[in-house]
mmCIF file of C-alpha atoms and ligand atoms in Angstrom:
data_model
loop_
_atom_site.group_PDB
_atom_site.id
_atom_site.type_symbol
_atom_site.label_atom_id
_atom_site.label_comp_id
_atom_site.label_asym_id
_atom_site.label_seq_id
_atom_site.Cartn_x
_atom_site.Cartn_y
_atom_site.Cartn_z
ATOM 1 C CA MET I 10 5.411 -27.329 22.837
ATOM 2 C CA ILE I 11 3.214 -24.449 21.214
ATOM 3 C CA TYR I 12 0.779 -25.651 18.992
ATOM 4 C CA LEU I 13 -0.447 -22.876 16.421
ATOM 5 C CA ASP I 14 -1.858 -25.290 13.712
ATOM 6 C CA HIS I 15 -5.348 -25.847 14.683
ATOM 7 C CA ALA I 16 -6.568 -25.865 11.211
ATOM 8 C CA ALA I 17 -4.416 -28.981 10.305
ATOM 9 C CA THR I 18 -5.669 -30.763 13.348
ATOM 10 C CA THR I 19 -6.739 -30.397 17.033
ATOM 11 C CA PRO I 20 -5.607 -31.726 20.526
ATOM 12 C CA ILE I 21 -8.256 -34.245 21.637
ATOM 13 C CA PRO I 22 -9.774 -33.149 25.331
ATOM 14 C CA ALA I 23 -9.207 -35.762 27.965
ATOM 15 C CA ALA I 24 -13.293 -36.173 28.104
ATOM 16 C CA VAL I 25 -13.386 -37.196 24.263
ATOM 17 C CA ALA I 26 -10.252 -39.675 24.691
ATOM 18 C CA ASP I 27 -12.209 -41.145 27.830
ATOM 19 C CA GLU I 28 -15.609 -41.525 25.879
ATOM 20 C CA MET I 29 -13.793 -43.329 23.161
ATOM 21 C CA CYS I 30 -11.662 -45.529 25.638
ATOM 22 C CA ALA I 31 -14.847 -46.801 27.141
ATOM 23 C CA VAL I 32 -16.380 -47.889 23.695
ATOM 24 C CA LEU I 33 -13.314 -49.265 22.911
ATOM 25 C CA ARG I 34 -13.001 -51.244 26.003
ATOM 26 C CA THR I 35 -16.388 -52.479 27.245
ATOM 27 C CA GLN I 36 -19.178 -51.322 24.498
ATOM 28 C CA PHE I 37 -17.478 -53.076 21.499
ATOM 29 C CA GLY I 38 -20.661 -54.578 19.905
ATOM 30 C CA ASN I 39 -21.579 -54.234 16.037
ATOM 31 C CA PRO I 40 -24.488 -52.201 15.867
ATOM 32 C CA SER I 41 -25.988 -54.474 13.217
ATOM 33 C CA ALA I 42 -26.236 -57.555 15.725
ATOM 34 C CA GLN I 43 -29.688 -58.322 16.692
ATOM 35 C CA TYR I 44 -28.648 -59.433 20.394
ATOM 36 C CA PRO I 45 -28.930 -56.735 23.255
ATOM 37 C CA MET I 46 -25.102 -55.409 22.987
ATOM 38 C CA GLY I 47 -25.826 -54.680 19.399
ATOM 39 C CA LEU I 48 -29.070 -53.365 19.638
ATOM 40 C CA GLU I 49 -27.600 -51.047 22.383
ATOM 41 C CA MET I 50 -24.759 -49.813 20.256
ATOM 42 C CA LYS I 51 -27.141 -49.165 17.228
ATOM 43 C CA ARG I 52 -29.160 -46.958 19.806
ATOM 44 C CA ARG I 53 -26.078 -45.190 20.900
ATOM 45 C CA VAL I 54 -24.902 -44.585 16.987
ATOM 46 C CA GLU I 55 -28.285 -42.838 16.591
ATOM 47 C CA SER I 56 -27.961 -40.877 19.812
ATOM 48 C CA TRP I 57 -24.503 -39.933 18.569
ATOM 49 C CA ARG I 58 -25.814 -38.835 15.116
ATOM 50 C CA SER I 59 -28.299 -36.782 16.868
ATOM 51 C CA VAL I 60 -25.684 -34.709 18.716
ATOM 52 C CA VAL I 61 -23.672 -34.185 15.689
ATOM 53 C CA ALA I 62 -26.976 -33.398 13.559
ATOM 54 C CA GLY I 63 -28.283 -31.174 16.081
ATOM 55 C CA ALA I 64 -24.993 -29.021 16.004
ATOM 56 C CA LEU I 65 -25.110 -28.952 12.435
ATOM 57 C CA GLY I 66 -28.696 -27.949 12.290
ATOM 58 C CA CYS I 67 -30.024 -30.764 10.171
ATOM 59 C CA ARG I 68 -32.257 -33.945 11.041
ATOM 60 C CA PRO I 69 -30.550 -36.994 11.936
ATOM 61 C CA GLY I 70 -31.545 -38.869 8.981
ATOM 62 C CA GLU I 71 -29.863 -36.283 6.723
ATOM 63 C CA LEU I 72 -26.316 -36.728 8.255
ATOM 64 C CA TYR I 73 -24.011 -39.661 7.105
ATOM 65 C CA PHE I 74 -20.745 -40.595 8.952
ATOM 66 C CA THR I 75 -17.738 -40.695 6.757
ATOM 67 C CA SER I 76 -14.398 -41.763 7.469
ATOM 68 C CA CYS I 77 -12.990 -38.097 6.930
ATOM 69 C CA GLY I 78 -13.719 -34.523 5.523
ATOM 70 C CA THR I 79 -11.819 -35.936 2.283
ATOM 71 C CA GLU I 80 -14.536 -38.771 1.761
ATOM 72 C CA GLY I 81 -17.347 -36.452 2.335
ATOM 73 C CA ASP I 82 -16.158 -34.296 -0.198
ATOM 74 C CA ALA I 83 -15.474 -37.158 -2.890
ATOM 75 C CA TRP I 84 -18.941 -38.415 -2.118
ATOM 76 C CA ALA I 85 -20.924 -35.074 -2.548
ATOM 77 C CA ILE I 86 -19.102 -34.227 -5.652
ATOM 78 C CA HIS I 87 -19.783 -37.676 -7.092
ATOM 79 C CA ALA I 88 -23.340 -37.863 -5.868
ATOM 80 C CA GLY I 89 -24.082 -34.427 -7.390
ATOM 81 C CA CYS I 90 -22.843 -35.107 -10.562
ATOM 82 C CA TRP I 91 -24.471 -38.425 -10.838
ATOM 83 C CA GLN I 92 -27.940 -37.026 -9.674
ATOM 84 C CA ASN I 93 -27.571 -34.117 -12.309
ATOM 85 C CA ARG I 94 -25.927 -36.131 -14.882
ATOM 86 C CA ARG I 95 -28.800 -35.202 -17.327
ATOM 87 C CA VAL I 96 -28.706 -31.491 -16.607
ATOM 88 C CA GLY I 97 -25.086 -31.441 -18.289
ATOM 89 C CA LYS I 98 -21.302 -32.434 -17.385
ATOM 90 C CA HIS I 99 -20.157 -29.194 -15.965
ATOM 91 C CA ILE I 100 -18.672 -28.358 -12.552
ATOM 92 C CA VAL I 101 -17.907 -24.927 -10.904
ATOM 93 C CA THR I 102 -15.453 -25.004 -8.444
ATOM 94 C CA THR I 103 -13.023 -22.309 -7.124
ATOM 95 C CA ALA I 104 -9.270 -22.506 -7.378
ATOM 96 C CA VAL I 105 -8.477 -22.343 -3.604
ATOM 97 C CA GLU I 106 -10.434 -25.568 -2.506
ATOM 98 C CA HIS I 107 -8.887 -28.259 -0.420
ATOM 99 C CA SER I 108 -7.358 -30.971 -2.730
ATOM 100 C CA ALA I 109 -9.977 -33.416 -1.566
ATOM 101 C CA VAL I 110 -12.379 -31.305 -3.731
ATOM 102 C CA LEU I 111 -9.860 -30.246 -6.358
ATOM 103 C CA GLU I 112 -8.667 -33.848 -6.976
ATOM 104 C CA SER I 113 -12.228 -35.265 -6.961
ATOM 105 C CA CYS I 114 -12.873 -32.683 -9.603
ATOM 106 C CA ARG I 115 -9.823 -33.832 -11.517
ATOM 107 C CA TRP I 116 -11.363 -37.329 -11.585
ATOM 108 C CA MET I 117 -14.526 -36.136 -12.858
ATOM 109 C CA ALA I 118 -12.585 -34.301 -15.678
ATOM 110 C CA GLN I 119 -10.997 -37.490 -16.399
ATOM 111 C CA GLU I 120 -14.771 -38.837 -17.083
ATOM 112 C CA GLY I 121 -15.306 -36.266 -19.496
ATOM 113 C CA TRP I 122 -16.903 -33.375 -17.242
ATOM 114 C CA GLU I 123 -15.648 -30.003 -17.747
ATOM 115 C CA VAL I 124 -14.810 -27.926 -14.743
ATOM 116 C CA THR I 125 -14.625 -24.425 -14.162
ATOM 117 C CA TYR I 126 -12.000 -23.230 -11.534
ATOM 118 C CA VAL I 127 -13.113 -19.649 -10.016
ATOM 119 C CA ALA I 128 -10.142 -17.557 -9.174
ATOM 120 C CA PRO I 129 -9.977 -15.512 -6.131
ATOM 121 C CA ASP I 130 -9.507 -11.954 -5.861
ATOM 122 C CA PRO I 131 -5.484 -11.548 -5.855
ATOM 123 C CA GLY I 132 -4.361 -10.233 -2.797
ATOM 124 C CA THR I 133 -7.435 -10.523 -0.380
ATOM 125 C CA GLY I 134 -8.257 -14.376 -1.395
ATOM 126 C CA ARG I 135 -11.880 -13.268 -1.703
ATOM 127 C CA ILE I 136 -14.481 -14.744 -3.868
ATOM 128 C CA SER I 137 -17.639 -12.878 -4.857
ATOM 129 C CA ALA I 138 -21.034 -14.812 -5.341
ATOM 130 C CA GLU I 139 -21.220 -12.932 -8.490
ATOM 131 C CA ALA I 140 -17.815 -14.631 -9.569
ATOM 132 C CA VAL I 141 -19.261 -18.051 -8.953
ATOM 133 C CA LEU I 142 -22.624 -17.457 -10.552
ATOM 134 C CA ASP I 143 -21.048 -15.773 -13.633
ATOM 135 C CA ALA I 144 -19.268 -19.474 -14.350
ATOM 136 C CA VAL I 145 -22.731 -21.185 -13.792
ATOM 137 C CA ARG I 146 -24.293 -22.273 -17.121
ATOM 138 C CA PRO I 147 -27.504 -24.188 -17.953
ATOM 139 C CA ASP I 148 -25.441 -27.452 -18.306
ATOM 140 C CA THR I 149 -24.067 -26.771 -14.870
ATOM 141 C CA ALA I 150 -24.700 -29.901 -12.755
ATOM 142 C CA LEU I 151 -22.710 -29.120 -9.520
ATOM 143 C CA VAL I 152 -21.260 -26.147 -7.810
ATOM 144 C CA SER I 153 -18.617 -26.723 -4.987
ATOM 145 C CA CYS I 154 -17.501 -23.996 -3.130
ATOM 146 C CA MET I 155 -15.847 -24.133 0.646
ATOM 147 C CA LEU I 156 -17.456 -22.192 3.262
ATOM 148 C CA VAL I 157 -13.640 -21.293 5.219
ATOM 149 C CA ASN I 158 -10.766 -21.589 3.237
ATOM 150 C CA ASN I 159 -8.227 -23.520 5.202
ATOM 151 C CA GLU I 160 -5.121 -21.441 4.520
ATOM 152 C CA LEU I 161 -6.156 -17.975 4.371
ATOM 153 C CA GLY I 162 -9.244 -17.986 6.559
ATOM 154 C CA CYS I 163 -11.518 -16.230 4.080
ATOM 155 C CA VAL I 164 -15.228 -16.979 4.579
ATOM 156 C CA TYR I 165 -16.978 -17.621 1.327
ATOM 157 C CA PRO I 166 -20.604 -16.368 0.350
ATOM 158 C CA ILE I 167 -22.397 -19.868 0.141
ATOM 159 C CA ALA I 168 -25.884 -18.596 1.234
ATOM 160 C CA GLU I 169 -25.535 -15.764 -1.773
ATOM 161 C CA ILE I 170 -24.364 -18.412 -4.267
ATOM 162 C CA ALA I 171 -27.428 -20.618 -3.289
ATOM 163 C CA ARG I 172 -29.715 -17.679 -3.625
ATOM 164 C CA GLY I 173 -28.306 -16.948 -7.227
ATOM 165 C CA LEU I 174 -28.511 -20.602 -8.144
ATOM 166 C CA SER I 175 -32.192 -20.968 -7.493
ATOM 167 C CA ALA I 176 -32.650 -17.906 -9.609
ATOM 168 C CA LYS I 177 -30.334 -18.472 -12.492
ATOM 169 C CA ASN I 178 -30.161 -22.503 -12.506
ATOM 170 C CA PRO I 179 -32.546 -24.138 -9.878
ATOM 171 C CA LYS I 180 -31.322 -27.629 -10.870
ATOM 172 C CA THR I 181 -27.834 -27.153 -10.142
ATOM 173 C CA LEU I 182 -26.802 -28.756 -6.728
ATOM 174 C CA LEU I 183 -24.641 -26.953 -4.211
ATOM 175 C CA HIS I 184 -21.878 -28.628 -2.079
ATOM 176 C CA THR I 185 -19.820 -26.882 0.293
ATOM 177 C CA ASP I 186 -16.885 -28.123 2.346
ATOM 178 C CA ALA I 187 -17.358 -26.727 5.681
ATOM 179 C CA VAL I 188 -14.513 -28.428 7.412
ATOM 180 C CA GLN I 189 -13.025 -25.275 8.578
ATOM 181 C CA GLY I 190 -16.312 -23.740 9.287
ATOM 182 C CA PHE I 191 -18.367 -26.054 11.493
ATOM 183 C CA LEU I 192 -18.698 -24.815 15.127
ATOM 184 C CA LYS I 193 -16.205 -21.858 14.280
ATOM 185 C CA VAL I 194 -18.651 -19.621 11.898
ATOM 186 C CA PRO I 195 -22.185 -20.080 12.605
ATOM 187 C CA PHE I 196 -24.460 -21.378 9.823
ATOM 188 C CA THR I 197 -27.033 -24.132 9.274
ATOM 189 C CA PRO I 198 -27.813 -25.999 6.017
ATOM 190 C CA LYS I 199 -30.985 -23.979 6.082
ATOM 191 C CA SER I 200 -29.076 -20.525 6.350
ATOM 192 C CA LEU I 201 -26.717 -21.907 3.596
ATOM 193 C CA GLY I 202 -29.191 -23.372 1.398
ATOM 194 C CA ALA I 203 -26.348 -26.075 0.316
ATOM 195 C CA ASP I 204 -27.208 -29.496 -0.628
ATOM 196 C CA PHE I 205 -24.448 -31.124 0.615
ATOM 197 C CA ILE I 206 -22.184 -30.143 3.560
ATOM 198 C CA THR I 207 -18.984 -31.949 4.550
ATOM 199 C CA ILE I 208 -17.703 -31.673 8.173
ATOM 200 C CA SER I 209 -14.717 -33.609 9.860
ATOM 201 C CA ALA I 210 -14.100 -34.446 13.440
ATOM 202 C CA HIS I 211 -10.456 -33.712 13.964
ATOM 203 C CA LYS I 212 -10.828 -30.111 13.272
ATOM 204 C CA ILE I 213 -12.872 -29.771 16.460
ATOM 205 C CA GLY I 214 -11.359 -31.697 19.082
ATOM 206 C CA GLY I 215 -12.367 -35.037 17.959
ATOM 207 C CA PRO I 216 -10.325 -37.773 16.737
ATOM 208 C CA LYS I 217 -9.360 -38.455 13.096
ATOM 209 C CA GLY I 218 -10.817 -41.221 10.939
ATOM 210 C CA ILE I 219 -14.575 -39.602 11.511
ATOM 211 C CA GLY I 220 -16.506 -37.267 9.355
ATOM 212 C CA ALA I 221 -19.980 -36.710 8.194
ATOM 213 C CA LEU I 222 -21.975 -35.579 5.044
ATOM 214 C CA TYR I 223 -24.926 -33.743 5.250
ATOM 215 C CA ILE I 224 -27.284 -34.485 2.196
ATOM 216 C CA GLY I 225 -30.246 -32.280 1.774
ATOM 217 C CA PRO I 226 -33.778 -33.066 0.497
ATOM 218 C CA ARG I 227 -33.287 -31.904 -2.959
ATOM 219 C CA VAL I 228 -30.766 -34.978 -3.764
ATOM 220 C CA ARG I 229 -33.247 -37.724 -4.399
ATOM 221 C CA ASN I 230 -32.021 -41.256 -4.112
ATOM 222 C CA PRO I 231 -28.145 -40.244 -3.214
ATOM 223 C CA ARG I 232 -25.754 -42.395 -5.012
ATOM 224 C CA PRO I 233 -24.395 -44.761 -2.625
ATOM 225 C CA LEU I 234 -20.563 -44.243 -1.787
ATOM 226 C CA LEU I 235 -19.818 -47.908 -0.684
ATOM 227 C CA PRO I 236 -22.118 -50.958 -1.596
ATOM 228 C CA GLY I 237 -22.277 -53.629 1.075
ATOM 229 C CA GLY I 238 -24.150 -54.254 4.185
ATOM 230 C CA GLY I 239 -26.452 -51.395 4.186
ATOM 231 C CA GLN I 240 -25.327 -49.259 7.153
ATOM 232 C CA GLU I 241 -25.584 -45.417 7.162
ATOM 233 C CA GLY I 242 -29.280 -45.945 5.489
ATOM 234 C CA GLY I 243 -27.626 -48.056 2.643
ATOM 235 C CA LEU I 244 -25.491 -45.085 1.130
ATOM 236 C CA ARG I 245 -22.204 -46.080 2.853
ATOM 237 C CA SER I 246 -21.730 -49.574 3.873
ATOM 238 C CA GLY I 247 -19.179 -50.718 6.490
ATOM 239 C CA THR I 248 -19.503 -51.293 10.260
ATOM 240 C CA GLU I 249 -19.730 -48.040 11.816
ATOM 241 C CA ALA I 250 -16.517 -46.628 13.711
ATOM 242 C CA THR I 251 -18.221 -46.764 16.912
ATOM 243 C CA ALA I 252 -15.395 -45.001 19.174
ATOM 244 C CA GLN I 253 -14.744 -42.492 16.593
ATOM 245 C CA ILE I 254 -18.244 -41.578 16.421
ATOM 246 C CA ALA I 255 -18.658 -41.476 20.025
ATOM 247 C CA GLY I 256 -15.543 -39.043 20.185
ATOM 248 C CA PHE I 257 -17.041 -36.952 17.506
ATOM 249 C CA ALA I 258 -20.215 -36.286 19.391
ATOM 250 C CA LYS I 259 -18.515 -35.632 22.820
ATOM 251 C CA ALA I 260 -16.127 -33.094 20.587
ATOM 252 C CA VAL I 261 -19.160 -31.712 19.232
ATOM 253 C CA GLU I 262 -20.862 -31.213 22.589
ATOM 254 C CA LEU I 263 -17.758 -29.749 24.286
ATOM 255 C CA ARG I 264 -17.688 -27.222 21.493
ATOM 256 C CA GLN I 265 -20.935 -26.614 21.371
ATOM 257 C CA SER I 266 -21.244 -25.811 24.856
ATOM 258 C CA PHE I 267 -18.872 -22.870 24.236
ATOM 259 C CA ILE I 268 -20.139 -21.912 20.941
ATOM 260 C CA LYS I 269 -20.008 -18.495 21.745
ATOM 261 C CA GLU I 270 -16.897 -17.988 23.763
ATOM 262 C CA HIS I 271 -14.563 -20.462 21.809
ATOM 263 C CA PRO I 272 -14.983 -18.655 18.318
ATOM 264 C CA ASP I 273 -14.799 -15.192 20.429
ATOM 265 C CA HIS I 274 -11.338 -16.347 22.236
ATOM 266 C CA MET I 275 -10.113 -17.381 18.737
ATOM 267 C CA ALA I 276 -11.071 -14.051 17.038
ATOM 268 C CA GLN I 277 -9.202 -12.426 20.014
ATOM 269 C CA ILE I 278 -6.111 -14.289 19.582
ATOM 270 C CA ARG I 279 -6.217 -13.718 15.923
ATOM 271 C CA ASP I 280 -6.558 -10.001 16.238
ATOM 272 C CA TYR I 281 -3.689 -9.990 18.666
ATOM 273 C CA ALA I 282 -1.168 -12.088 16.373
ATOM 274 C CA ARG I 283 -2.262 -9.860 13.401
ATOM 275 C CA GLU I 284 -1.551 -6.563 15.503
ATOM 276 C CA LYS I 285 1.640 -8.203 17.014
ATOM 277 C CA LEU I 286 3.303 -10.101 14.127
ATOM 278 C CA SER I 287 2.413 -7.309 11.607
ATOM 279 C CA GLN I 288 5.112 -5.282 13.854
ATOM 280 C CA LEU I 289 7.981 -7.730 12.715
ATOM 281 C CA PRO I 290 10.250 -6.592 10.113
ATOM 282 C CA ASP I 291 9.056 -7.505 6.310
ATOM 283 C CA VAL I 292 5.883 -9.029 7.578
ATOM 284 C CA GLN I 293 3.122 -8.783 5.366
ATOM 285 C CA LEU I 294 -0.505 -10.181 6.172
ATOM 286 C CA ILE I 295 -2.018 -12.334 3.537
ATOM 287 C CA GLY I 296 -5.625 -12.747 2.641
ATOM 288 C CA GLN I 297 -8.557 -10.948 4.353
ATOM 289 C CA GLY I 298 -9.493 -13.983 6.542
ATOM 290 C CA ASP I 299 -12.759 -13.410 8.474
ATOM 291 C CA ALA I 300 -12.705 -17.026 10.288
ATOM 292 C CA PRO I 301 -11.721 -16.679 13.842
ATOM 293 C CA HIS I 302 -8.987 -19.391 13.971
ATOM 294 C CA ILE I 303 -6.651 -18.702 10.820
ATOM 295 C CA LEU I 304 -4.238 -16.105 10.157
ATOM 296 C CA SER I 305 -1.996 -16.258 7.118
ATOM 297 C CA LEU I 306 1.399 -13.986 6.662
ATOM 298 C CA SER I 307 4.244 -13.472 4.788
ATOM 299 C CA MET I 308 7.783 -12.532 6.430
ATOM 300 C CA VAL I 309 8.710 -11.332 2.726
ATOM 301 C CA GLY I 310 11.958 -12.836 1.683
ATOM 302 C CA TRP I 311 12.338 -15.535 4.521
ATOM 303 C CA PRO I 312 11.260 -19.045 2.978
ATOM 304 C CA SER I 313 8.362 -20.602 4.441
ATOM 305 C CA GLN I 314 9.672 -24.142 4.962
ATOM 306 C CA ASN I 315 12.844 -22.571 6.584
ATOM 307 C CA MET I 316 10.581 -20.715 9.322
ATOM 308 C CA VAL I 317 8.389 -23.894 9.870
ATOM 309 C CA ASN I 318 11.632 -25.981 10.364
ATOM 310 C CA ASP I 319 13.385 -23.175 12.522
ATOM 311 C CA LEU I 320 10.185 -22.889 14.706
ATOM 312 C CA GLY I 321 9.472 -26.277 14.812
ATOM 313 C CA SER I 322 13.118 -27.276 16.274
ATOM 314 C CA GLN I 323 12.138 -24.850 19.133
ATOM 315 C CA GLY I 324 8.559 -26.394 19.849
ATOM 316 C CA ILE I 325 6.287 -24.097 17.760
ATOM 317 C CA CYS I 326 4.194 -25.721 15.524
ATOM 318 C CA ILE I 327 3.111 -23.609 12.499
ATOM 319 C CA SER I 328 2.464 -24.256 8.796
ATOM 320 C CA ALA I 329 3.314 -23.204 5.355
ATOM 321 C CA GLY I 330 -0.377 -23.172 3.937
ATOM 322 C CA SER I 331 -1.960 -26.698 4.046
ATOM 323 C CA ALA I 332 0.748 -27.831 1.946
ATOM 324 C CA CYS I 333 3.795 -26.357 0.898
ATOM 325 C CA HIS I 334 5.172 -28.867 -1.906
ATOM 326 C CA LYS I 335 8.793 -29.172 -1.845
ATOM 327 C CA GLY I 336 9.228 -25.729 -1.303
ATOM 328 C CA LYS I 337 6.723 -24.539 -4.000
ATOM 329 C CA PRO I 338 3.841 -22.277 -2.791
ATOM 330 C CA SER I 339 0.637 -24.159 -2.302
ATOM 331 C CA HIS I 340 -2.141 -23.870 -5.066
ATOM 332 C CA VAL I 341 -4.182 -21.649 -2.737
ATOM 333 C CA VAL I 342 -1.105 -18.910 -2.409
ATOM 334 C CA ALA I 343 -0.398 -19.457 -6.024
ATOM 335 C CA ALA I 344 -3.888 -18.333 -6.910
ATOM 336 C CA LEU I 345 -3.222 -15.239 -5.230
ATOM 337 C CA LYS I 346 -0.814 -14.288 -7.706
ATOM 338 C CA LEU I 347 1.449 -12.642 -5.317
ATOM 339 C CA PRO I 348 5.016 -11.782 -6.234
ATOM 340 C CA LYS I 349 7.502 -14.504 -6.017
ATOM 341 C CA LYS I 350 9.332 -13.366 -2.935
ATOM 342 C CA VAL I 351 5.882 -12.685 -0.841
ATOM 343 C CA ALA I 352 4.496 -16.132 -1.792
ATOM 344 C CA GLY I 353 7.632 -18.210 -1.006
ATOM 345 C CA SER I 354 7.286 -16.879 2.412
ATOM 346 C CA VAL I 355 3.626 -17.449 3.513
ATOM 347 C CA ILE I 356 3.230 -19.009 6.847
ATOM 348 C CA ARG I 357 -0.187 -20.084 8.468
ATOM 349 C CA LEU I 358 -1.000 -19.934 12.246
ATOM 350 C CA SER I 359 -4.245 -21.305 13.297
ATOM 351 C CA PHE I 360 -5.763 -20.916 16.716
ATOM 352 C CA GLY I 361 -7.966 -23.025 19.396
ATOM 353 C CA PRO I 362 -9.797 -22.449 22.292
ATOM 354 C CA GLU I 363 -6.193 -23.312 23.998
ATOM 355 C CA THR I 364 -4.228 -20.772 22.209
ATOM 356 C CA THR I 365 -3.112 -18.017 24.515
ATOM 357 C CA THR I 366 -1.404 -14.363 23.978
ATOM 358 C CA ALA I 367 1.605 -16.031 25.514
ATOM 359 C CA ASP I 368 1.747 -18.428 22.789
ATOM 360 C CA ILE I 369 1.557 -15.586 20.301
ATOM 361 C CA ASP I 370 4.429 -13.696 22.032
ATOM 362 C CA ALA I 371 6.661 -16.854 22.149
ATOM 363 C CA CYS I 372 5.795 -17.273 18.167
ATOM 364 C CA ALA I 373 6.633 -13.599 17.639
ATOM 365 C CA ASP I 374 10.115 -13.666 19.110
ATOM 366 C CA ALA I 375 10.728 -16.779 17.547
ATOM 367 C CA LEU I 376 10.009 -15.386 14.034
ATOM 368 C CA ARG I 377 11.918 -12.090 15.080
ATOM 369 C CA ARG I 378 15.229 -14.314 15.898
ATOM 370 C CA HIS I 379 14.745 -15.938 12.555
ATOM 371 C CA HIS I 380 14.439 -12.924 10.722
ATOM 372 C CA ASP I 381 17.710 -11.488 12.573
ATOM 373 C CA THR I 382 19.678 -14.503 12.169
ATOM 374 C CA ARG I 383 18.782 -16.485 8.921
ATOM 375 C CA MET I 384 19.500 -15.554 5.372
ATOM 376 C CA PRO I 385 16.470 -14.501 3.332
ATOM 377 C CA MET I 386 16.410 -15.957 -0.051
ATOM 378 C CA LEU I 387 17.702 -14.256 -2.981
HETATM 379 N N1 PLP C 405 -11.345 -29.594 3.469
HETATM 380 C C1 PLP C 405 -10.699 -28.497 4.303
HETATM 381 C C2 PLP C 405 -11.031 -27.171 3.963
HETATM 382 C C3 PLP C 405 -9.649 -28.998 5.212
HETATM 383 O O1 PLP C 405 -9.209 -28.333 5.815
HETATM 384 C C4 PLP C 405 -9.574 -30.428 5.399
HETATM 385 C C5 PLP C 405 -8.164 -30.858 6.108
HETATM 386 O O2 PLP C 405 -7.301 -30.211 6.165
HETATM 387 C C6 PLP C 405 -10.144 -31.457 4.659
HETATM 388 C C7 PLP C 405 -11.227 -30.980 3.813
HETATM 389 C C8 PLP C 405 -9.886 -32.996 4.603
HETATM 390 O O3 PLP C 405 -10.386 -33.233 5.852
HETATM 391 P P1 PLP C 405 -9.823 -34.720 6.631
HETATM 392 O O4 PLP C 405 -8.495 -34.371 6.845
HETATM 393 O O5 PLP C 405 -10.839 -35.001 7.589
HETATM 394 O O6 PLP C 405 -9.679 -35.383 5.484
#
């Protein structure tokens, strides 16, 4: 199998699986229990929290484990709006966010909030800080803008947005979904100036079912996500997913020990793929992605889903954006306002530390065969 869908999820290194198995098999104590096994688990959860917080660049007390990136996004949006409900009932986000953000904003809209969706630059997918700041009003409670777009690989100017916000409307809180950026593009909460940062383990070699939300000091008394037994500083109750947290920390440690080498390798693979695939007939590169691990392209006229299916049947895993709903381009591709034939043919390749140039060569051969043997759309 050739796996070129690392933005969807990543393989789990043996060391991560081993760490998780050890916790599942022998260290099953509840961190809230008051006997030695429980106290030991509590100590271990806090040491795993320190590992993840250290990689993110925040204090352990500012990092809350969640069940996934989706949960972190939803929590940040609700908590940000809650804190600033007296500032106003306006949210600024972008048209190219992950559905986790867009659907949470839609919920807020159903509660009477107004949401402004900043459109990307057609063609490139870029979003300027100016475009986001222009949408900010005196009643804007929250801005939510992702760090790295999961379909295009565009890196958005969060630090510049934060600086602009503190000049224009200092009360407005800033959330960034950094699920695709964590340990791939360098940042810390301080360098970004964001109040909320979402991350997720399964995009960096960790298990599914665990993520984290950074909540910064400007968020006073954050609104709890789940009331209950008081875990996660009383903000997100529920017995800690100890094995997942252990796996998350181990994956972070592994990626961190190659913090320069892995992104450099992915960027080399992306550049190789760009070069190689753009030589194929009818191929057009989509968006100006700067993230090392994502490349989006269109083989204009050849429907995305047919390519995904055909390559999939040969053991090559690629995707049609994050979600090609029943043959329709994703909302991200739609926001680029590309001609129908281009938009209907977009595929995404995404890379990990394990990806080789031979993988790209095999993918290029398969795409060429597809082009030469399958019918394009009308
Ligand atoms: N945000 C972005 C940018 C993503 O790419 C994803 C996953 O694809 C998510 C959020 C959701 O993360 P999770 O799958 O952990 O819920």
